[in-house]
PDB file of C-alpha atoms in Angstrom:
ATOM      1  CA  MET A1394      19.967 -20.989  -9.935  1.00 62.00           C
ATOM      2  CA  GLN A1395      18.780 -17.245 -10.841  1.00 74.00           C
ATOM      3  CA  PRO A1396      15.416 -15.804  -9.535  1.00 82.00           C
ATOM      4  CA  PRO A1397      12.194 -16.604 -12.017  1.00 92.00           C
ATOM      5  CA  LEU A1398      10.930 -13.329 -13.725  1.00 96.00           C
ATOM      6  CA  VAL A1399       7.258 -12.393 -14.439  1.00 98.00           C
ATOM      7  CA  LEU A1400       6.086  -9.888 -15.901  1.00 98.00           C
ATOM      8  CA  PHE A1401       2.585  -8.333 -15.966  1.00 98.00           C
ATOM      9  CA  ASP A1402       0.496  -6.112 -18.114  1.00 98.00           C
ATOM     10  CA  LEU A1403      -0.880  -3.048 -16.253  1.00 98.00           C
ATOM     11  CA  ASP A1404      -3.989  -2.079 -18.044  1.00 97.00           C
ATOM     12  CA  ASN A1405      -7.375  -4.567 -17.324  1.00 95.00           C
ATOM     13  CA  THR A1406      -4.509  -6.854 -15.879  1.00 97.00           C
ATOM     14  CA  LEU A1407      -3.435  -5.680 -12.631  1.00 98.00           C
ATOM     15  CA  VAL A1408      -5.751  -2.685 -12.862  1.00 97.00           C
ATOM     16  CA  ASP A1409      -9.440  -2.063 -14.004  1.00 95.00           C
ATOM     17  CA  ARG A1410      -8.955   0.423 -16.862  1.00 95.00           C
ATOM     18  CA  ARG A1411     -12.247  -0.232 -18.380  1.00 94.00           C
ATOM     19  CA  GLY A1412     -14.628   0.679 -15.649  1.00 95.00           C
ATOM     20  CA  THR A1413     -12.253   3.344 -14.590  1.00 97.00           C
ATOM     21  CA  LEU A1414     -12.217   4.876 -17.791  1.00 97.00           C
ATOM     22  CA  ALA A1415     -16.523   4.436 -17.658  1.00 96.00           C
ATOM     23  CA  ILE A1416     -16.214   6.351 -14.545  1.00 97.00           C
ATOM     24  CA  TRP A1417     -14.055   9.042 -15.998  1.00 98.00           C
ATOM     25  CA  ALA A1418     -15.858   9.713 -19.505  1.00 97.00           C
ATOM     26  CA  ALA A1419     -19.341  10.199 -17.442  1.00 97.00           C
ATOM     27  CA  GLU A1420     -17.584  12.615 -14.682  1.00 97.00           C
ATOM     28  CA  PHE A1421     -15.749  14.419 -17.997  1.00 97.00           C
ATOM     29  CA  THR A1422     -18.694  15.026 -19.935  1.00 97.00           C
ATOM     30  CA  ALA A1423     -20.559  16.499 -17.160  1.00 96.00           C
ATOM     31  CA  GLN A1424     -17.594  18.924 -15.921  1.00 95.00           C
ATOM     32  CA  HIS A1425     -17.651  20.236 -19.399  1.00 96.00           C
ATOM     33  CA  GLY A1426     -21.283  20.657 -20.281  1.00 96.00           C
ATOM     34  CA  LEU A1427     -21.508  18.374 -23.019  1.00 95.00           C
ATOM     35  CA  GLU A1428     -24.357  15.959 -24.082  1.00 92.00           C
ATOM     36  CA  ASP A1429     -25.108  12.703 -22.733  1.00 89.00           C
ATOM     37  CA  GLU A1430     -24.355  11.253 -26.415  1.00 91.00           C
ATOM     38  CA  ASP A1431     -20.793  12.958 -26.117  1.00 96.00           C
ATOM     39  CA  GLN A1432     -20.026  10.411 -23.327  1.00 96.00           C
ATOM     40  CA  ALA A1433     -19.400   7.374 -25.679  1.00 96.00           C
ATOM     41  CA  ASN A1434     -17.588   9.289 -28.159  1.00 96.00           C
ATOM     42  CA  VAL A1435     -15.070  10.892 -25.546  1.00 97.00           C
ATOM     43  CA  LEU A1436     -14.924   7.466 -24.013  1.00 97.00           C
ATOM     44  CA  ALA A1437     -14.151   5.697 -27.404  1.00 96.00           C
ATOM     45  CA  MET A1438     -11.532   8.473 -27.927  1.00 97.00           C
ATOM     46  CA  VAL A1439      -9.467   7.367 -25.077  1.00 97.00           C
ATOM     47  CA  ALA A1440     -10.807   3.813 -25.042  1.00 95.00           C
ATOM     48  CA  GLU A1441      -7.505   2.050 -26.780  1.00 90.00           C
ATOM     49  CA  ARG A1442      -4.731   4.309 -25.234  1.00 92.00           C
ATOM     50  CA  ALA A1443      -4.760   8.145 -24.383  1.00 95.00           C
ATOM     51  CA  TYR A1444      -2.066  10.449 -25.005  1.00 96.00           C
ATOM     52  CA  PRO A1445      -1.782  14.630 -24.939  1.00 96.00           C
ATOM     53  CA  SER A1446      -2.438  14.378 -28.760  1.00 97.00           C
ATOM     54  CA  THR A1447      -5.690  12.185 -27.860  1.00 97.00           C
ATOM     55  CA  PHE A1448      -7.095  15.426 -25.967  1.00 97.00           C
ATOM     56  CA  ASP A1449      -5.731  17.853 -28.496  1.00 97.00           C
ATOM     57  CA  ALA A1450      -8.416  16.273 -30.354  1.00 97.00           C
ATOM     58  CA  ILE A1451     -11.097  16.312 -27.850  1.00 98.00           C
ATOM     59  CA  ARG A1452     -10.623  19.473 -27.135  1.00 97.00           C
ATOM     60  CA  ALA A1453     -10.918  20.415 -31.097  1.00 97.00           C
ATOM     61  CA  ARG A1454     -13.469  18.528 -31.209  1.00 97.00           C
ATOM     62  CA  TYR A1455     -15.875  19.748 -28.351  1.00 97.00           C
ATOM     63  CA  ARG A1456     -14.394  23.526 -28.624  1.00 97.00           C
ATOM     64  CA  LEU A1457     -13.219  23.104 -24.571  1.00 97.00           C
ATOM     65  CA  PRO A1458     -11.797  26.261 -23.479  1.00 96.00           C
ATOM     66  CA  VAL A1459      -9.022  24.684 -21.938  1.00 95.00           C
ATOM     67  CA  SER A1460      -5.382  23.866 -23.080  1.00 97.00           C
ATOM     68  CA  THR A1461      -4.435  20.737 -24.058  1.00 97.00           C
ATOM     69  CA  ALA A1462      -1.816  20.766 -21.364  1.00 97.00           C
ATOM     70  CA  LYS A1463      -4.313  21.195 -18.296  1.00 97.00           C
ATOM     71  CA  LEU A1464      -6.655  18.776 -19.888  1.00 98.00           C
ATOM     72  CA  TRP A1465      -4.335  16.079 -19.843  1.00 98.00           C
ATOM     73  CA  HIS A1466      -2.926  16.829 -16.503  1.00 97.00           C
ATOM     74  CA  THR A1467      -6.461  16.899 -15.096  1.00 97.00           C
ATOM     75  CA  TYR A1468      -7.084  13.310 -17.028  1.00 97.00           C
ATOM     76  CA  CYS A1469      -3.904  12.121 -15.261  1.00 97.00           C
ATOM     77  CA  THR A1470      -4.572  12.974 -11.926  1.00 97.00           C
ATOM     78  CA  ASP A1471      -8.625  12.063 -12.437  1.00 97.00           C
ATOM     79  CA  ILE A1472      -7.601   8.304 -13.665  1.00 97.00           C
ATOM     80  CA  ALA A1473      -5.205   7.804 -10.698  1.00 96.00           C
ATOM     81  CA  ALA A1474      -7.959   8.773  -8.355  1.00 96.00           C
ATOM     82  CA  LEU A1475     -10.199   6.412  -9.655  1.00 97.00           C
ATOM     83  CA  VAL A1476      -8.170   3.370 -10.466  1.00 97.00           C
ATOM     84  CA  SER A1477      -8.130   0.644  -8.358  1.00 94.00           C
ATOM     85  CA  CYS A1478      -6.696  -3.622  -8.038  1.00 93.00           C
ATOM     86  CA  GLN A1479      -8.681  -6.285  -7.567  1.00 88.00           C
ATOM     87  CA  ALA A1480      -8.736  -7.452  -4.033  1.00 87.00           C
ATOM     88  CA  GLY A1481      -5.535  -9.717  -3.107  1.00 95.00           C
ATOM     89  CA  VAL A1482      -3.399  -8.554  -6.099  1.00 97.00           C
ATOM     90  CA  LEU A1483      -1.411  -5.807  -4.208  1.00 98.00           C
ATOM     91  CA  ASP A1484      -0.650  -9.157  -1.529  1.00 97.00           C
ATOM     92  CA  GLY A1485      -0.054 -11.154  -4.170  1.00 98.00           C
ATOM     93  CA  LEU A1486       2.611  -9.438  -5.642  1.00 98.00           C
ATOM     94  CA  GLU A1487       4.230  -9.012  -2.544  1.00 97.00           C
ATOM     95  CA  GLU A1488       3.999 -12.988  -1.966  1.00 97.00           C
ATOM     96  CA  LEU A1489       5.421 -13.538  -4.941  1.00 97.00           C
ATOM     97  CA  ARG A1490       8.625 -11.673  -4.280  1.00 97.00           C
ATOM     98  CA  ALA A1491       8.686 -13.195  -0.960  1.00 96.00           C
ATOM     99  CA  VAL A1492       9.426 -16.570  -2.469  1.00 94.00           C
ATOM    100  CA  GLY A1493      11.928 -15.809  -4.614  1.00 93.00           C
ATOM    101  CA  TRP A1494      10.388 -14.314  -8.006  1.00 96.00           C
ATOM    102  CA  ARG A1495      11.484 -10.957  -9.829  1.00 96.00           C
ATOM    103  CA  VAL A1496       8.181  -9.188 -10.390  1.00 98.00           C
ATOM    104  CA  GLY A1497       8.078  -6.313 -13.114  1.00 98.00           C
ATOM    105  CA  VAL A1498       5.092  -4.421 -14.894  1.00 98.00           C
ATOM    106  CA  ALA A1499       5.341  -4.004 -18.828  1.00 98.00           C
ATOM    107  CA  THR A1500       3.061  -1.866 -20.304  1.00 98.00           C
ATOM    108  CA  ASN A1501       2.116   0.242 -23.284  1.00 97.00           C
ATOM    109  CA  GLY A1502       1.203   3.840 -23.296  1.00 96.00           C
ATOM    110  CA  ALA A1503       2.313   7.235 -21.776  1.00 96.00           C
ATOM    111  CA  ALA A1504       4.738   7.380 -19.091  1.00 96.00           C
ATOM    112  CA  ASP A1505       2.943  10.007 -17.205  1.00 95.00           C
ATOM    113  CA  ILE A1506      -0.654   8.377 -16.841  1.00 97.00           C
ATOM    114  CA  GLN A1507       0.719   4.864 -16.484  1.00 98.00           C
ATOM    115  CA  ARG A1508       3.272   5.772 -13.964  1.00 97.00           C
ATOM    116  CA  ALA A1509       0.615   7.961 -11.768  1.00 97.00           C
ATOM    117  CA  LYS A1510      -1.805   4.706 -11.944  1.00 98.00           C
ATOM    118  CA  LEU A1511       1.309   2.652 -10.605  1.00 98.00           C
ATOM    119  CA  ARG A1512       2.054   5.074  -7.776  1.00 97.00           C
ATOM    120  CA  ALA A1513      -1.564   5.537  -6.738  1.00 97.00           C
ATOM    121  CA  THR A1514      -2.566   2.029  -6.533  1.00 97.00           C
ATOM    122  CA  GLY A1515       0.357   0.982  -4.555  1.00 97.00           C
ATOM    123  CA  ILE A1516       1.867  -1.334  -7.376  1.00 98.00           C
ATOM    124  CA  SER A1517       5.127   0.512  -7.954  1.00 97.00           C
ATOM    125  CA  GLU A1518       6.042  -0.148  -4.124  1.00 96.00           C
ATOM    126  CA  ARG A1519       5.568  -3.946  -4.726  1.00 97.00           C
ATOM    127  CA  VAL A1520       7.501  -4.452  -8.127  1.00 98.00           C
ATOM    128  CA  ASP A1521      11.097  -4.807  -8.952  1.00 98.00           C
ATOM    129  CA  GLY A1522      10.830  -2.851 -11.944  1.00 98.00           C
ATOM    130  CA  VAL A1523       8.393  -1.232 -14.442  1.00 98.00           C
ATOM    131  CA  PHE A1524       8.886  -0.456 -18.382  1.00 98.00           C
ATOM    132  CA  VAL A1525       6.654   1.886 -19.943  1.00 98.00           C
ATOM    133  CA  SER A1526       6.862   1.946 -23.763  1.00 97.00           C
ATOM    134  CA  GLU A1527       6.898   5.565 -24.173  1.00 96.00           C
ATOM    135  CA  GLU A1528      10.054   5.701 -21.934  1.00 95.00           C
ATOM    136  CA  ALA A1529      12.500   4.117 -24.952  1.00 95.00           C
ATOM    137  CA  ASP A1530       9.890   3.884 -27.907  1.00 91.00           C
ATOM    138  CA  ALA A1531       9.411   0.103 -27.694  1.00 96.00           C
ATOM    139  CA  ARG A1532       6.032  -1.090 -27.321  1.00 96.00           C
ATOM    140  CA  LYS A1533       4.566  -4.692 -26.580  1.00 98.00           C
ATOM    141  CA  PRO A1534       4.514  -6.996 -28.519  1.00 97.00           C
ATOM    142  CA  GLN A1535       8.302  -6.160 -29.550  1.00 98.00           C
ATOM    143  CA  THR A1536      10.676  -8.287 -28.022  1.00 97.00           C
ATOM    144  CA  ARG A1537      12.979  -5.556 -27.220  1.00 97.00           C
ATOM    145  CA  HIS A1538       9.790  -4.150 -24.924  1.00 98.00           C
ATOM    146  CA  PHE A1539      10.020  -7.394 -22.715  1.00 98.00           C
ATOM    147  CA  ALA A1540      13.871  -7.331 -22.707  1.00 97.00           C
ATOM    148  CA  LEU A1541      13.982  -3.677 -21.393  1.00 97.00           C
ATOM    149  CA  ALA A1542      11.330  -4.635 -18.643  1.00 97.00           C
ATOM    150  CA  ALA A1543      13.475  -7.660 -17.504  1.00 96.00           C
ATOM    151  CA  ALA A1544      16.396  -5.326 -17.492  1.00 96.00           C
ATOM    152  CA  ARG A1545      14.293  -2.812 -15.040  1.00 96.00           C
ATOM    153  CA  CYS A1546      14.051  -6.052 -12.934  1.00 96.00           C
ATOM    154  CA  GLY A1547      17.844  -6.695 -12.844  1.00 94.00           C
ATOM    155  CA  THR A1548      17.281  -9.885 -15.154  1.00 94.00           C
ATOM    156  CA  VAL A1549      17.374 -10.945 -18.689  1.00 92.00           C
ATOM    157  CA  LEU A1550      15.133 -12.722 -21.033  1.00 91.00           C
ATOM    158  CA  GLY A1551      17.407 -15.256 -21.472  1.00 82.00           C
ATOM    159  CA  ASP A1552      16.905 -16.681 -17.861  1.00 73.00           C
ATOM    160  CA  GLY A1553      13.410 -17.403 -18.580  1.00 77.00           C
ATOM    161  CA  GLY A1554      10.044 -16.373 -16.848  1.00 94.00           C
ATOM    162  CA  TRP A1555       6.575 -15.606 -17.693  1.00 97.00           C
ATOM    163  CA  MET A1556       4.348 -13.050 -19.085  1.00 98.00           C
ATOM    164  CA  VAL A1557       0.606 -12.004 -17.520  1.00 98.00           C
ATOM    165  CA  GLY A1558      -1.606 -10.127 -19.639  1.00 97.00           C
ATOM    166  CA  ASP A1559      -5.029  -9.677 -21.388  1.00 94.00           C
ATOM    167  CA  ASN A1560      -4.198  -8.730 -24.691  1.00 94.00           C
ATOM    168  CA  PRO A1561      -3.756 -11.944 -27.407  1.00 93.00           C
ATOM    169  CA  VAL A1562      -1.350 -10.105 -29.386  1.00 94.00           C
ATOM    170  CA  ASN A1563       0.614  -7.755 -27.381  1.00 96.00           C
ATOM    171  CA  ASP A1564       0.754 -10.019 -23.928  1.00 97.00           C
ATOM    172  CA  ILE A1565       0.541 -13.296 -25.041  1.00 96.00           C
ATOM    173  CA  GLY A1566       2.100 -13.517 -28.639  1.00 95.00           C
ATOM    174  CA  GLY A1567       4.546 -10.897 -27.707  1.00 97.00           C
ATOM    175  CA  GLY A1568       5.375 -12.707 -24.514  1.00 97.00           C
ATOM    176  CA  ARG A1569       5.793 -16.279 -26.420  1.00 96.00           C
ATOM    177  CA  SER A1570       8.055 -14.324 -29.283  1.00 96.00           C
ATOM    178  CA  ALA A1571      10.223 -13.329 -26.289  1.00 96.00           C
ATOM    179  CA  GLY A1572      10.872 -16.465 -25.017  1.00 95.00           C
ATOM    180  CA  LEU A1573       8.308 -16.485 -21.975  1.00 97.00           C
ATOM    181  CA  ARG A1574       5.858 -18.780 -20.826  1.00 96.00           C
ATOM    182  CA  THR A1575       2.327 -16.875 -20.748  1.00 97.00           C
ATOM    183  CA  ILE A1576      -0.724 -16.515 -18.821  1.00 97.00           C
ATOM    184  CA  TRP A1577      -3.571 -14.969 -20.360  1.00 96.00           C
ATOM    185  CA  ILE A1578      -6.300 -13.053 -18.364  1.00 94.00           C
ATOM    186  CA  GLY A1579      -9.474 -14.447 -19.897  1.00 86.00           C
ATOM    187  CA  ASP A1580     -12.386 -13.109 -18.509  1.00 71.00           C
ATOM    188  CA  GLY A1581     -14.033 -11.851 -21.804  1.00 62.00           C
ATOM    189  CA  PRO A1582     -14.254 -12.868 -25.325  1.00 67.00           C
ATOM    190  CA  SER A1583     -12.823 -15.978 -26.062  1.00 77.00           C
ATOM    191  CA  TRP A1584      -9.351 -16.850 -27.105  1.00 80.00           C
ATOM    192  CA  PRO A1585      -9.002 -16.382 -31.003  1.00 78.00           C
ATOM    193  CA  PRO A1586      -8.756 -19.686 -32.709  1.00 80.00           C
ATOM    194  CA  ASP A1587      -6.006 -19.104 -34.913  1.00 79.00           C
ATOM    195  CA  ASP A1588      -3.758 -17.876 -32.459  1.00 79.00           C
ATOM    196  CA  PRO A1589      -1.219 -20.662 -30.778  1.00 83.00           C
ATOM    197  CA  GLU A1590      -2.801 -20.573 -27.202  1.00 87.00           C
ATOM    198  CA  PRO A1591      -1.253 -19.160 -23.765  1.00 93.00           C
ATOM    199  CA  ASP A1592       0.307 -21.742 -21.397  1.00 93.00           C
ATOM    200  CA  HIS A1593      -2.624 -21.061 -18.966  1.00 94.00           C
ATOM    201  CA  VAL A1594      -5.809 -19.341 -18.897  1.00 93.00           C
ATOM    202  CA  VAL A1595      -7.264 -17.818 -15.884  1.00 95.00           C
ATOM    203  CA  PRO A1596     -10.025 -15.424 -14.842  1.00 94.00           C
ATOM    204  CA  HIS A1597      -8.039 -12.725 -13.127  1.00 95.00           C
ATOM    205  CA  ALA A1598      -4.695 -11.339 -12.013  1.00 97.00           C
ATOM    206  CA  ARG A1599      -5.045 -13.011  -8.695  1.00 97.00           C
ATOM    207  CA  ALA A1600      -5.677 -16.003 -10.032  1.00 97.00           C
ATOM    208  CA  ALA A1601      -2.532 -15.912 -12.132  1.00 97.00           C
ATOM    209  CA  ILE A1602      -0.300 -14.981  -8.827  1.00 98.00           C
ATOM    210  CA  ASP A1603      -2.129 -18.136  -7.102  1.00 97.00           C
ATOM    211  CA  LEU A1604      -0.895 -20.369 -10.190  1.00 96.00           C
ATOM    212  CA  LEU A1605       2.712 -18.912 -10.082  1.00 96.00           C
ATOM    213  CA  LEU A1606       2.983 -19.466  -6.140  1.00 95.00           C
ATOM    214  CA  LEU A1607       1.766 -22.898  -6.778  1.00 92.00           C
ATOM    215  CA  HIS A1608       4.654 -23.386  -9.327  1.00 82.00           C
ATOM    216  CA  SER A1609       6.979 -21.732  -7.268  1.00 78.00           C
ATOM    217  CA  ALA A1610       6.331 -24.227  -4.370  1.00 68.00           C
ATOM    218  CA  ASP A1611       7.809 -26.873  -6.817  1.00 64.00           C
ATOM    219  CA  HIS A1612      11.164 -24.873  -7.279  1.00 62.00           C
ATOM    220  CA  THR A1613      13.912 -23.473  -4.886  1.00 50.00           C
ATOM    221  CA  TRP A1614      15.758 -19.832  -6.038  1.00 45.00           C
ATOM    222  CA  THR A1615      18.189 -17.910  -4.441  1.00 38.00           C
ATOM    223  CA  ALA A1616      16.795 -14.398  -4.805  1.00 38.00           C
ATOM    224  CA  ALA A1617      19.441 -11.943  -5.576  1.00 33.00           C
TER     225      ALA A1617
END
């Protein structure tokens, strides 16, 4: 039997993006001499997802005397320096691989910033593969995104597996459509009442890892 696959979302699943962005926005506005009320506006502009074009808009709005390329490079560097994993997550990824799981990251976003976060936190060294949507223009919840993430881990979706994430549409709905069982990181709003429920709900990534480890205790896999 082939080893099972688990794909993890990155932002607000393996790492705390919301908290990191709040710290970054405060530092950014202070560094560029912006007003206190501008902090919320800058944060809103990067909250959903940030790309170089986002910083082109920030630069124009606040008439910053810095190139877009420089702003983007600094953003990637600063976020990588600030971002962190919850305690036990890195060890948990290693524990999953040690008992035979193929472990991957499936994330939307720009490759520069997502890869910078993966390297800075040490996640990239503890997974079998990573797929970032920008790398092949395939975004969650598209099934192609999950298929490419599985391929990066040396397996295919047809072998089954799990998706762990915080977004009901991109992670849970997309994972289910791709044939994966799902674990929702539900530490915020309640589950949308009209959406099919995930297989499991846990408060954080480490709890999801522990659940998968318990699941694997009832199975035997031969690692490839």
